CSV table of C-alpha atoms and ligand atoms in Angstrom, one decimal:
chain,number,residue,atom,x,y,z
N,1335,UNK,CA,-1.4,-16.3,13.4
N,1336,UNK,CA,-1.9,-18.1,10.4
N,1337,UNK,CA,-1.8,-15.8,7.3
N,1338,UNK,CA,-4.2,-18.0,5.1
N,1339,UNK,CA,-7.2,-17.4,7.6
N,1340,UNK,CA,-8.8,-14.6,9.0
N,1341,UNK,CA,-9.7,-17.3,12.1
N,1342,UNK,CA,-8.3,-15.9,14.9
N,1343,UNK,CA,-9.3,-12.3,13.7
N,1344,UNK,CA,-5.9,-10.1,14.3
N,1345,UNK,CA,-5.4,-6.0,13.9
N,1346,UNK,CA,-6.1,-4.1,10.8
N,1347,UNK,CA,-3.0,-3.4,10.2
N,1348,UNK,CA,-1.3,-6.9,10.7
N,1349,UNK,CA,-3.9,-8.2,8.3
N,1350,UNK,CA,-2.9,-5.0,5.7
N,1351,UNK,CA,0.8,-6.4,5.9
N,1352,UNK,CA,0.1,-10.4,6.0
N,1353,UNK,CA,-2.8,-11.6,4.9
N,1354,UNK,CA,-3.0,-14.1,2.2
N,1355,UNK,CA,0.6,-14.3,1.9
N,1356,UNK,CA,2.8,-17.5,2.9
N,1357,UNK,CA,6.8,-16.2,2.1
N,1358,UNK,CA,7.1,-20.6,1.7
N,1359,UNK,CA,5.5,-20.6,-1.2
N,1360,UNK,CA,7.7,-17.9,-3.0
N,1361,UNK,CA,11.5,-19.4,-1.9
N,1362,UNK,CA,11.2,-17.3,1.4
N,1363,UNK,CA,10.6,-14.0,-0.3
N,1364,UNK,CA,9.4,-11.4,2.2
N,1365,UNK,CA,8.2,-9.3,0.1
N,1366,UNK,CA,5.4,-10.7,-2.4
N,1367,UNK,CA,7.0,-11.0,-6.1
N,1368,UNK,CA,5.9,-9.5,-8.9
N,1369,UNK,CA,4.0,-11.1,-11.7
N,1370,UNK,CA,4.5,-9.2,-14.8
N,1371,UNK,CA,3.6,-11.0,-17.5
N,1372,UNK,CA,0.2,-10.8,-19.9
N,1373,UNK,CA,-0.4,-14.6,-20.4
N,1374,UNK,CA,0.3,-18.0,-18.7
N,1375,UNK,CA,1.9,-21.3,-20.2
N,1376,UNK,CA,-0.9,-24.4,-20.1
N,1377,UNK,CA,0.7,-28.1,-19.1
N,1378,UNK,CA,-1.6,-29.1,-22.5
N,1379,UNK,CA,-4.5,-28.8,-24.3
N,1380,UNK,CA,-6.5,-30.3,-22.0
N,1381,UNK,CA,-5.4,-28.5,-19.2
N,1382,UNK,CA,-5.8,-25.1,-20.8
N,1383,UNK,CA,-9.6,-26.8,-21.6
N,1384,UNK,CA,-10.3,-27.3,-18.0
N,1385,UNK,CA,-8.9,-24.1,-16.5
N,1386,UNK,CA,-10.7,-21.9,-19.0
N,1387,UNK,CA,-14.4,-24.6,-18.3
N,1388,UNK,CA,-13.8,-23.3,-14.3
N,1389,UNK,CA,-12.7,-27.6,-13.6
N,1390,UNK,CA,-8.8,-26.5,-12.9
N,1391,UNK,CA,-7.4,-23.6,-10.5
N,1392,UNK,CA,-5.5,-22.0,-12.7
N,1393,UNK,CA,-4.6,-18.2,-14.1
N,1394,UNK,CA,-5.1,-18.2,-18.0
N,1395,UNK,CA,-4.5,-14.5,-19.2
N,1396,UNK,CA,-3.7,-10.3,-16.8
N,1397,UNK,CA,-7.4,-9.3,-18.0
N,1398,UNK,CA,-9.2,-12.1,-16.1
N,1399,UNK,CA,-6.9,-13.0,-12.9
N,1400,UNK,CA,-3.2,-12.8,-12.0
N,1401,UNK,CA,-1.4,-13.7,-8.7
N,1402,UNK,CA,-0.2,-10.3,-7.8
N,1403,UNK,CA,-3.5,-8.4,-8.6
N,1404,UNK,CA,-5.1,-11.8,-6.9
N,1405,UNK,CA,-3.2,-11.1,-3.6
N,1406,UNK,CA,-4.6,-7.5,-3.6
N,1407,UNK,CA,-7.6,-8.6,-4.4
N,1408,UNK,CA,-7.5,-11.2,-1.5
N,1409,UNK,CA,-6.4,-8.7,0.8
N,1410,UNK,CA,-8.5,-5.7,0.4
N,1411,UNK,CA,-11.4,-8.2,0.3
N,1412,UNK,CA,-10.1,-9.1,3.8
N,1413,UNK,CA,-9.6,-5.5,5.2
N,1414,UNK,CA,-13.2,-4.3,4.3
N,1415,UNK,CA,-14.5,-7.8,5.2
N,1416,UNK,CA,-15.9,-9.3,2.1
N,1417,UNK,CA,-16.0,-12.0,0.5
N,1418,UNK,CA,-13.8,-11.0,-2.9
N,1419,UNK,CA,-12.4,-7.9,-4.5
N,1420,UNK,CA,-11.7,-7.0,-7.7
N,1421,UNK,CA,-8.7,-4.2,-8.8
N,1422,UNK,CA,-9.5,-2.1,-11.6
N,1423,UNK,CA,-7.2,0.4,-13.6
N,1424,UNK,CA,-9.2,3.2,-12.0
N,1425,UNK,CA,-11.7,4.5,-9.2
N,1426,UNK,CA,-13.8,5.4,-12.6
N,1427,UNK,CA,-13.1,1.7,-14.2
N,1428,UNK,CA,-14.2,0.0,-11.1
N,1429,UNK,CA,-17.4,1.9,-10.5
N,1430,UNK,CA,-18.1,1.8,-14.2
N,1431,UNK,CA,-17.1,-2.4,-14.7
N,1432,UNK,CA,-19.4,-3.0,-11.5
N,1433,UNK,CA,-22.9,-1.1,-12.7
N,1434,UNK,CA,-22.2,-2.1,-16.7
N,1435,UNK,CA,-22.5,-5.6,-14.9
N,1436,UNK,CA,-25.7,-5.2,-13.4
N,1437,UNK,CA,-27.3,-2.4,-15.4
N,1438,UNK,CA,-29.9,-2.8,-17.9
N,1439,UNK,CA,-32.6,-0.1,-19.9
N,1440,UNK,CA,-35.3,0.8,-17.4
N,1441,UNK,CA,-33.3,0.6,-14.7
N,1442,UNK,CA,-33.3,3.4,-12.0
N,1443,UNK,CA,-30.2,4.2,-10.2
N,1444,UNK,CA,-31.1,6.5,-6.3
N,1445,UNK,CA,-27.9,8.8,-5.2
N,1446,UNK,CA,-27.2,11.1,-3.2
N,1447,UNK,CA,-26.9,15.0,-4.4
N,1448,UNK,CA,-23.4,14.8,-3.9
N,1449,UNK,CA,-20.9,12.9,-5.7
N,1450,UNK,CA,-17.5,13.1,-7.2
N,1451,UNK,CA,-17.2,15.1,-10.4
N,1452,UNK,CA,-16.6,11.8,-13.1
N,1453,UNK,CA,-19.1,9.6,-11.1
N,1454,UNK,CA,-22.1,12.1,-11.5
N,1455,UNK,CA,-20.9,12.7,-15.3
N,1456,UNK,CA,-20.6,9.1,-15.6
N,1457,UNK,CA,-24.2,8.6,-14.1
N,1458,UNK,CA,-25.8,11.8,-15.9
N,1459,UNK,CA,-24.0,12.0,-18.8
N,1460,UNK,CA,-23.5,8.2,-19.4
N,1461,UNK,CA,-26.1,6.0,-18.4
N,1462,UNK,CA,-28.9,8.3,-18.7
N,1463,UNK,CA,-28.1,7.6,-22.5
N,1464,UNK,CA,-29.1,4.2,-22.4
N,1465,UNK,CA,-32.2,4.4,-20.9
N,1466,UNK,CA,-31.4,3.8,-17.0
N,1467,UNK,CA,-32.7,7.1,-14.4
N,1468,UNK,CA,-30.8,8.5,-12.1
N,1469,UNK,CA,-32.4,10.2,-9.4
N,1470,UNK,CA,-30.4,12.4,-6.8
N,1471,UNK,CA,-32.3,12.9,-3.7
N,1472,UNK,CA,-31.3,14.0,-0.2
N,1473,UNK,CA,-30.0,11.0,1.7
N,1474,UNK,CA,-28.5,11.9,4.4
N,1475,UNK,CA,-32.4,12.2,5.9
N,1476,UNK,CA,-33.4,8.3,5.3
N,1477,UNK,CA,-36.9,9.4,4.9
N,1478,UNK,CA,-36.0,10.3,1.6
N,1479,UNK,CA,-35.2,7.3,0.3
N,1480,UNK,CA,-38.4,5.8,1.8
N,1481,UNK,CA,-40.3,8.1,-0.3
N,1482,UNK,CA,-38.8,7.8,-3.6
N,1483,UNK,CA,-37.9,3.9,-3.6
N,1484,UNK,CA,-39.4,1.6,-6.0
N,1485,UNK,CA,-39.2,-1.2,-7.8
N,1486,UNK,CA,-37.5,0.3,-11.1
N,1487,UNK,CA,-34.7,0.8,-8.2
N,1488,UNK,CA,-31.8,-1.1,-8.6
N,1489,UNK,CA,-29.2,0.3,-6.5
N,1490,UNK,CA,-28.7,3.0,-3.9
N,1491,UNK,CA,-25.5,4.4,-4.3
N,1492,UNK,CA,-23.2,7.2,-1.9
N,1493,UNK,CA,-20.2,8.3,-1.1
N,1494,UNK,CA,-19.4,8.7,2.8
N,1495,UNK,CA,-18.1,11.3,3.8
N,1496,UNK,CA,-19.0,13.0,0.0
N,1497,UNK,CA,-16.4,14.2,-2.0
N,1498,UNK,CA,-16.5,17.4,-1.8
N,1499,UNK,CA,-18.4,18.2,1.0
N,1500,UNK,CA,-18.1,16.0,3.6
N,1501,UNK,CA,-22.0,15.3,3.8
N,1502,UNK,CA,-22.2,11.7,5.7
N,1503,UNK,CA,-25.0,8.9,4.7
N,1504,UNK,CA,-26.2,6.3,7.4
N,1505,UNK,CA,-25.2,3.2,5.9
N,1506,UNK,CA,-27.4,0.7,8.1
N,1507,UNK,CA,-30.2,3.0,7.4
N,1508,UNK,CA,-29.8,3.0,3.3
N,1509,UNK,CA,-29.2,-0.8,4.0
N,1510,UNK,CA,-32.4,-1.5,5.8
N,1511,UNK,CA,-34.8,0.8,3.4
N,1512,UNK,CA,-32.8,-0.8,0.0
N,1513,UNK,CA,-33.1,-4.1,1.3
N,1514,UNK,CA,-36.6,-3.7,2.2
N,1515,UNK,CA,-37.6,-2.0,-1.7
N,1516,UNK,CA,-35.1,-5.1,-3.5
N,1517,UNK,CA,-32.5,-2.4,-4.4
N,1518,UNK,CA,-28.7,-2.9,-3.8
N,1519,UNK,CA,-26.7,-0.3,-1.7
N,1520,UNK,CA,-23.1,0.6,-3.1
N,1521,UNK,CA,-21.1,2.7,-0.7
N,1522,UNK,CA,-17.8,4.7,-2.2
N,1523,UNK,CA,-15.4,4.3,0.5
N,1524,UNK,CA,-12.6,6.8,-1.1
N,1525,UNK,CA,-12.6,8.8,1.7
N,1526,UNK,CA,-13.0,6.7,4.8
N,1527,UNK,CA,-10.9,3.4,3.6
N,1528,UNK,CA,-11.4,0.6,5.7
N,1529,UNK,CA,-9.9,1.8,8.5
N,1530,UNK,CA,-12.6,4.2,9.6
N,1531,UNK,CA,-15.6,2.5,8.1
N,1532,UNK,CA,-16.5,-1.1,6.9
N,1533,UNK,CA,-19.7,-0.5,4.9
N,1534,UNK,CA,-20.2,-4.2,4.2
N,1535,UNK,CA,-19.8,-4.9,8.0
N,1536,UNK,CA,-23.2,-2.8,8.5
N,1537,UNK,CA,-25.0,-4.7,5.4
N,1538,UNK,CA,-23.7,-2.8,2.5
N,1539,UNK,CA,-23.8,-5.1,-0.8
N,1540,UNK,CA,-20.7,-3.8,-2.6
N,1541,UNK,CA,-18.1,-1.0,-1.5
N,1542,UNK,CA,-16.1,0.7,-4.4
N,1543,UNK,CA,-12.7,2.6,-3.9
N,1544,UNK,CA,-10.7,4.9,-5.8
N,1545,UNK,CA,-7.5,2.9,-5.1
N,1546,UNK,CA,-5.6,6.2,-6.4
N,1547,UNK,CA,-6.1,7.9,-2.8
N,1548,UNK,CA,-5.4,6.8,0.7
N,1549,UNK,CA,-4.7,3.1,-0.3
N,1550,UNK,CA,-2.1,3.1,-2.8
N,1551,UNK,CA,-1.4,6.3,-0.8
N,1552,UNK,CA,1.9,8.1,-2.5
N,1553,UNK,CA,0.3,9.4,-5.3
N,1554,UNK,CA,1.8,7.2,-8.0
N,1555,UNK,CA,-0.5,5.4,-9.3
N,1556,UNK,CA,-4.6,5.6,-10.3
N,1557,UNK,CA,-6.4,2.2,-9.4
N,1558,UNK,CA,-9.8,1.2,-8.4
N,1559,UNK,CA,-11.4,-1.7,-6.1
N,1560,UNK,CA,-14.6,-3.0,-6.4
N,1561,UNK,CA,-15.7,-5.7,-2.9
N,1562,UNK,CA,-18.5,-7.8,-2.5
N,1563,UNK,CA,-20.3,-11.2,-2.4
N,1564,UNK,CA,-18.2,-14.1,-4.8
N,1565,UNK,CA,-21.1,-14.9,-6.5
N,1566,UNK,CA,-21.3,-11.2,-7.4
N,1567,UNK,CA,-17.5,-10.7,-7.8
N,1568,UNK,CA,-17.6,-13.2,-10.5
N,1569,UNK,CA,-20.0,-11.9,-12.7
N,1570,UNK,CA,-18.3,-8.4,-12.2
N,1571,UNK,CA,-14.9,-10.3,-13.6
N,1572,UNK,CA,-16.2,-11.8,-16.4
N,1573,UNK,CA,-18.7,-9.2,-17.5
N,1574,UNK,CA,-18.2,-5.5,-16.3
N,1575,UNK,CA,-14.7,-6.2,-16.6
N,1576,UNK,CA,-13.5,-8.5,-19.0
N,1577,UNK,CA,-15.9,-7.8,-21.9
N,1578,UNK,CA,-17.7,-4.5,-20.8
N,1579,UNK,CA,-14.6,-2.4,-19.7
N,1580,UNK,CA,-11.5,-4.0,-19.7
N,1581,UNK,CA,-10.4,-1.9,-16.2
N,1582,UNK,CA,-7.5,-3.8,-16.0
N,1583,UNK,CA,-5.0,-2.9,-13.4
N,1584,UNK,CA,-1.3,-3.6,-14.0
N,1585,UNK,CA,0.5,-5.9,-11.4
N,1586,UNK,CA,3.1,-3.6,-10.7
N,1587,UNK,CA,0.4,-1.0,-9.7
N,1588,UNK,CA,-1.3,-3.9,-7.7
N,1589,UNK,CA,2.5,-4.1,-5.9
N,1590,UNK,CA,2.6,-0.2,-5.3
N,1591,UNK,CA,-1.0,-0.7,-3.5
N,1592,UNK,CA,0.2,-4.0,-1.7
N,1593,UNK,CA,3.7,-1.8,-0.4
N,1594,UNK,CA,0.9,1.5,0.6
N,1595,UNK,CA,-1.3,-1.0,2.5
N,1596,UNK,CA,1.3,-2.1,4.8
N,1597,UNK,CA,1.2,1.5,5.9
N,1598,UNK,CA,-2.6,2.3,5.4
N,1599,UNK,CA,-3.6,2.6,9.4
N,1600,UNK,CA,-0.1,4.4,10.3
N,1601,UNK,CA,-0.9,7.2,7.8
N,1602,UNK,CA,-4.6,7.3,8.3
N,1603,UNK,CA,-3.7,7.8,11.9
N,1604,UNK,CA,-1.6,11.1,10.8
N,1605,UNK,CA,-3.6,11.9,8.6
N,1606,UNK,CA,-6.9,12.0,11.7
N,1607,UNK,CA,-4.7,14.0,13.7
N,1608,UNK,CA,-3.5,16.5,11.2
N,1609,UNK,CA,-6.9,17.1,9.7
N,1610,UNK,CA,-8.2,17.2,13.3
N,1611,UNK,CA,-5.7,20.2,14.3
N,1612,UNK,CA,-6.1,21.9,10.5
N,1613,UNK,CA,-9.9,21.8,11.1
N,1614,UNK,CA,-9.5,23.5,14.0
N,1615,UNK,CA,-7.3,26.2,13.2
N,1616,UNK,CA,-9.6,27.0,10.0
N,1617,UNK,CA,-12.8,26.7,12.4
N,1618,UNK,CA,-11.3,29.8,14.7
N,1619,UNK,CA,-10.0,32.0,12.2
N,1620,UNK,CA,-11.9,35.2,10.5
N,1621,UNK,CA,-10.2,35.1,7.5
N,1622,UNK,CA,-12.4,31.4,6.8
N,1623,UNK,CA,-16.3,31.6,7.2
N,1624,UNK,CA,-17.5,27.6,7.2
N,1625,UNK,CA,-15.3,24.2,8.0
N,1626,UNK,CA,-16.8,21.2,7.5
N,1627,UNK,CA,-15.0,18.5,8.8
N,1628,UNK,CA,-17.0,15.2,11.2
N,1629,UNK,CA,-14.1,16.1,14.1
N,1630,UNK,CA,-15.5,19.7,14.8
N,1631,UNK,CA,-18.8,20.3,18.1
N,1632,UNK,CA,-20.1,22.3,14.9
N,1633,UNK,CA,-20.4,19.5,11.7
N,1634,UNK,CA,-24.2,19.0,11.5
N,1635,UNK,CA,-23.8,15.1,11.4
N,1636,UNK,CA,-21.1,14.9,14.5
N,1637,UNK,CA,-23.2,12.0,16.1
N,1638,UNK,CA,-23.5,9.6,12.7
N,1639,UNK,CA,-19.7,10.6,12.4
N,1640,UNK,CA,-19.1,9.1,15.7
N,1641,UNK,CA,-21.1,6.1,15.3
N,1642,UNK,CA,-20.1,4.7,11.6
N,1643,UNK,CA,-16.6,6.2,11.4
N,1644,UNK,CA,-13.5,5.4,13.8
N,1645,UNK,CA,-12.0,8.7,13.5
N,1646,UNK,CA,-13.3,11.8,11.2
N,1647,UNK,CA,-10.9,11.1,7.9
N,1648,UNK,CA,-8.4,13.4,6.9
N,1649,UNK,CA,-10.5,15.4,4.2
N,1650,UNK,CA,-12.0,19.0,5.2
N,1651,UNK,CA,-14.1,21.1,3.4
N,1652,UNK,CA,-13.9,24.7,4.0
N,1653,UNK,CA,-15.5,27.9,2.9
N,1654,UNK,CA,-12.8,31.4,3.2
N,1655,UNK,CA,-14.6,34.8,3.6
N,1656,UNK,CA,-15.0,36.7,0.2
N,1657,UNK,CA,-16.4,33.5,-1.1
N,1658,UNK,CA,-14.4,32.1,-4.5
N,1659,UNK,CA,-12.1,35.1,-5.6
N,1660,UNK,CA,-11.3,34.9,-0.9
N,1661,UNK,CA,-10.1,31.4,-1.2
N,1662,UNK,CA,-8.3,31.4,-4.5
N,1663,UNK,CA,-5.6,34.4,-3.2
N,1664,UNK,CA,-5.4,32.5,-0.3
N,1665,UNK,CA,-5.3,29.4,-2.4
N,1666,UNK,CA,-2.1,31.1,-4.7
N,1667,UNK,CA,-0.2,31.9,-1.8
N,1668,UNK,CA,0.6,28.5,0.0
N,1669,UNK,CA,4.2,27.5,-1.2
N,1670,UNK,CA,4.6,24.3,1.1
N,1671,UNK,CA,0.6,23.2,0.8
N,1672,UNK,CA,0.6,21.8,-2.9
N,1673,UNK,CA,-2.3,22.7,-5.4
N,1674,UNK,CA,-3.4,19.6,-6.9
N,1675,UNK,CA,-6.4,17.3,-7.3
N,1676,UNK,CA,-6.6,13.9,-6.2
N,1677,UNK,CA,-5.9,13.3,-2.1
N,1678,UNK,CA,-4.2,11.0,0.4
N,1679,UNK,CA,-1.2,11.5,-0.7
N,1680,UNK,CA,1.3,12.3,1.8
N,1681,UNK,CA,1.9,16.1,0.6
N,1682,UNK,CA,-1.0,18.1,1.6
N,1683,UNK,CA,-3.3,19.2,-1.1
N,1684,UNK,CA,-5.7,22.1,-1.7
N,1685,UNK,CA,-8.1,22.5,-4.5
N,1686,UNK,CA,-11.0,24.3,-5.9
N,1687,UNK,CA,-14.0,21.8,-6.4
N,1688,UNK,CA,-16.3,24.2,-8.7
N,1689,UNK,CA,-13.2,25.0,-10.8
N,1690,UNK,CA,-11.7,21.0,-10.6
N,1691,UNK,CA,-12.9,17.8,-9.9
N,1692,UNK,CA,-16.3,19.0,-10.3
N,1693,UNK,CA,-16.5,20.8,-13.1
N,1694,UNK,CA,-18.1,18.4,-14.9
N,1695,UNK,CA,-21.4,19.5,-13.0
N,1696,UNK,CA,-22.8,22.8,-14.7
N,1697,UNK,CA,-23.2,25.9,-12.2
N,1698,UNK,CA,-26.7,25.2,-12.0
N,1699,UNK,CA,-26.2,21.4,-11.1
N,1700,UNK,CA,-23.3,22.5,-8.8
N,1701,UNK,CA,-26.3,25.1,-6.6
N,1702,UNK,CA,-28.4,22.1,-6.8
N,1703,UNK,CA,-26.5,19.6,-5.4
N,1704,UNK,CA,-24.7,21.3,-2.7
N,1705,UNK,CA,-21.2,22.3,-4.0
N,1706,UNK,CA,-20.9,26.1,-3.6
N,1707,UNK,CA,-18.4,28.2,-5.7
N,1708,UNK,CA,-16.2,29.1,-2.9
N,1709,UNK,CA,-16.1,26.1,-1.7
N,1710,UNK,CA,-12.4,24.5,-0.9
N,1711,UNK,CA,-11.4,21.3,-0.5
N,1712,UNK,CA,-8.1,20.0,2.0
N,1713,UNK,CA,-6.4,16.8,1.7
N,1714,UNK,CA,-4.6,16.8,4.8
N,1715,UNK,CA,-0.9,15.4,4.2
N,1716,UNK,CA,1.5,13.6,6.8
N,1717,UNK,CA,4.1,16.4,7.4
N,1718,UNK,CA,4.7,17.9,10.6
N,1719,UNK,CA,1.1,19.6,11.6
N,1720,UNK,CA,3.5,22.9,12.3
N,1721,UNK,CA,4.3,23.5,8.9
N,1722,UNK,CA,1.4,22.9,7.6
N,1723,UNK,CA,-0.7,25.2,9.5
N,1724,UNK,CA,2.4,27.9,9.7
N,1725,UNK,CA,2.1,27.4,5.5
N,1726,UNK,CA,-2.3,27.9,5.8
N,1727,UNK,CA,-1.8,30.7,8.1
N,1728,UNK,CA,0.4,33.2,6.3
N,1729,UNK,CA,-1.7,32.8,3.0
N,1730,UNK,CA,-4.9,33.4,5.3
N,1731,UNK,CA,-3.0,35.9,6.8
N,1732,UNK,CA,-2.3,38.4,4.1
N,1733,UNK,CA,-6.0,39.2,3.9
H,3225,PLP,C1,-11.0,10.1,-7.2
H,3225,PLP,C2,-12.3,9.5,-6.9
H,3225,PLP,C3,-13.0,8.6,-7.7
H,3225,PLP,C4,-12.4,8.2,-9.1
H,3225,PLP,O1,-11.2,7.5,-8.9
H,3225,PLP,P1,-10.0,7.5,-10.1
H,3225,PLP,O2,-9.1,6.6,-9.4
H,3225,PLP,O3,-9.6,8.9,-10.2
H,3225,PLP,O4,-10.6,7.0,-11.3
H,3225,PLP,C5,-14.2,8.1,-7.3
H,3225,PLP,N1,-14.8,8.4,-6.2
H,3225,PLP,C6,-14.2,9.3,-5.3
H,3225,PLP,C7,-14.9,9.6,-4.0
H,3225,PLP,C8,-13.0,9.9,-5.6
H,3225,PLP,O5,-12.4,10.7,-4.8
């Protein structure tokens, strides 16, 4: 296969360990090198003059381009099949460097009810400050969105499956309506990666990522992504991010993400199959009241699960009888499942949404939008499914 070229197409995870990257061109190295450095040296003045006027290829200084973070860029771009990528220094930074690009007063912004804790503060809290609406509506019925479009919209943004609560958006469907309105659709892909669900393959404009989760993968790191169209990617880099932000991601994070991605579809694989079986065990036993999880005959959207995702994920949502004050003795019991925010690491976490990452909603916005106090959210990890689910049952167990 030739690794410049996605021409023959080749497997996911070939692509995740190859693409973009000739060993020739780096004295054989196997494993891409690392470009630490802040600046880069110009052959002379006029050189440095055409590189900086866009005549010259050329890196000039880490905020605006540099190879390593390039080669993520190049390759993530690949995976979810777009055109470019840009890495930011966080999930936050990239979703924040891509709408301060494209933002302006007046502008209205249609989500979902449901969103990660720091994206609906950034959205409420933030923007609504400089004169841009946000409006949360229902989407996962597209009717919806065909009744509150308009032409103040300028984006359509979701997360699929939600963080916390696993609610799934159609993604063609947002796609077609958005399109049909002017409005650009932005799909958070945190949760499914590019292994279970290309957004931009079924007409999505951009797809952001909180890098931090299943694609750096080890839990070492915070990063974001931002994919697109070029034209689009470019204004992002010399707007959102270079003036408006400054999101820049380090090139030794960008080699930690480039070392997770050769595993990405091996550990989303365990991940599947561990959530699958944890789903399961949670679904059947009295001590829990609600799973939510798209691999379970019960989930409410088991049919969009099937047709935009290639397996469910390895997030579950679940709800333990004796609502908050149920879950968090259960919760304070587990010695091998970790309590912790963040996910797709390889432990397994557990954590409290209405207490953690979604805090920053108050307890009336929390009712509103769908994330209920007792709530409890699973990362599912990669050890052996027995010891997890021995570890989930003796601290449902005690009662
Ligand atoms: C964690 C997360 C973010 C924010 O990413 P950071 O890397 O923590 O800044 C955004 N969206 C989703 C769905 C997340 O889970």
């Amino acid at each position: 296969m030739s690794r410049q070229s996605n021409n023959p197409p080749s497997g996911i995870a070939t692509r995740a360990i190859h693409f973009g990257y000739d060993p020739q061109k780096e004295h054989g190295a196997l494993v891409p090198p690392l470009h630490l450095t802040s600046t880069f040296t110009f052959e002379s003045v006029e050189a440095g003059g055409e590189i900086f006027a866009g005549e010259r290829e050329g890196f000039i200084y880490s905020r605006t381009g540099n190879p390593t973070n390039d080669l993520l860029e190049r390759r993530i771009a690949n995976l979810e099949g777009a055109e470019g990528a840009i890495a930011n220094a966080s999930g936050m930074g990239a979703i924040s460097s891509l709408l301060w690009t494209f933002l302006e007063p007046g502008d209205e912004i249609i989500t979902d009810l449901t969103l990660y804790g720091c994206t609906f503060s950034l959205f409420n809290h933030g923007f609504t400050r400089f004169g841009i609406t946000v409006t949360h509506i229902d989407l996962t019925d597209p009717a919806n969105l065909e009744a509150a479009i308009s032409s103040k919209t300028k984006f359509v943004y979701f997360e699929t499956p939600a963080n916390p609560n696993m609610r799934l958006v159609d993604i063609a469907a947002m796609v077609r309506i958005a399109h049909g309105a002017g409005a650009r659709v932005i799909v958070d892909n945190t949760y499914a990666t590019p292994v279970l669900t290309r957004p931009i393959e079924r007409g999505a404009d951009f797809v952001v990522h909180s890098a931090t989760k299943y694609l750096g993968g080890h839990g070492d790191l915070l990063a974001g992504i931002i994919a697109g169209r070029m034209e689009d990617m470019d204004a992002v880099r010399s707007v959102g991010l270079k003036d408006m932000t400054g999101s820049v991601i380090s090139p030794f994070n960008s080699m930690l993400i480039l070392r997770g991605l050769k595993t990405l579809e091996l550990r989303m694989e365990r991940h599947c199959a561990n959530a699958q079986k944890i789903a399961e065990m949670l679904d059947a036993h009295p001590g829990v009241e609600t799973v939510y999880y798209p691999g379970l005959a019960t989930f409410s959207q088991k049919e969009l699960a099937q047709c935009q995702m290639a397996a469910p994920g390895g997030m579950i949502a679940f709800e333990a009888r004796g609502g908050f004050a149920g879950g968090a003795r259960m919760m304070n019991r587990l010695q091998l499942v970790q309590r912790a925010v963040s996910l797709g690491d390889a432990e397994t976490l557990i954590q409290h949404p209405a207490g953690m990452t979604h805090a920053t909603y108050s307890p009336e916005e929390r009712e509103a939008h769908g994330i209920s106090d007792g709530l409890i959210r699973i990362s599912a990890g990669l050890e052996n499914i027995d010891d997890i689910l021995f570890d989930l049952e003796q601290a449902l167990a005690s009662g």
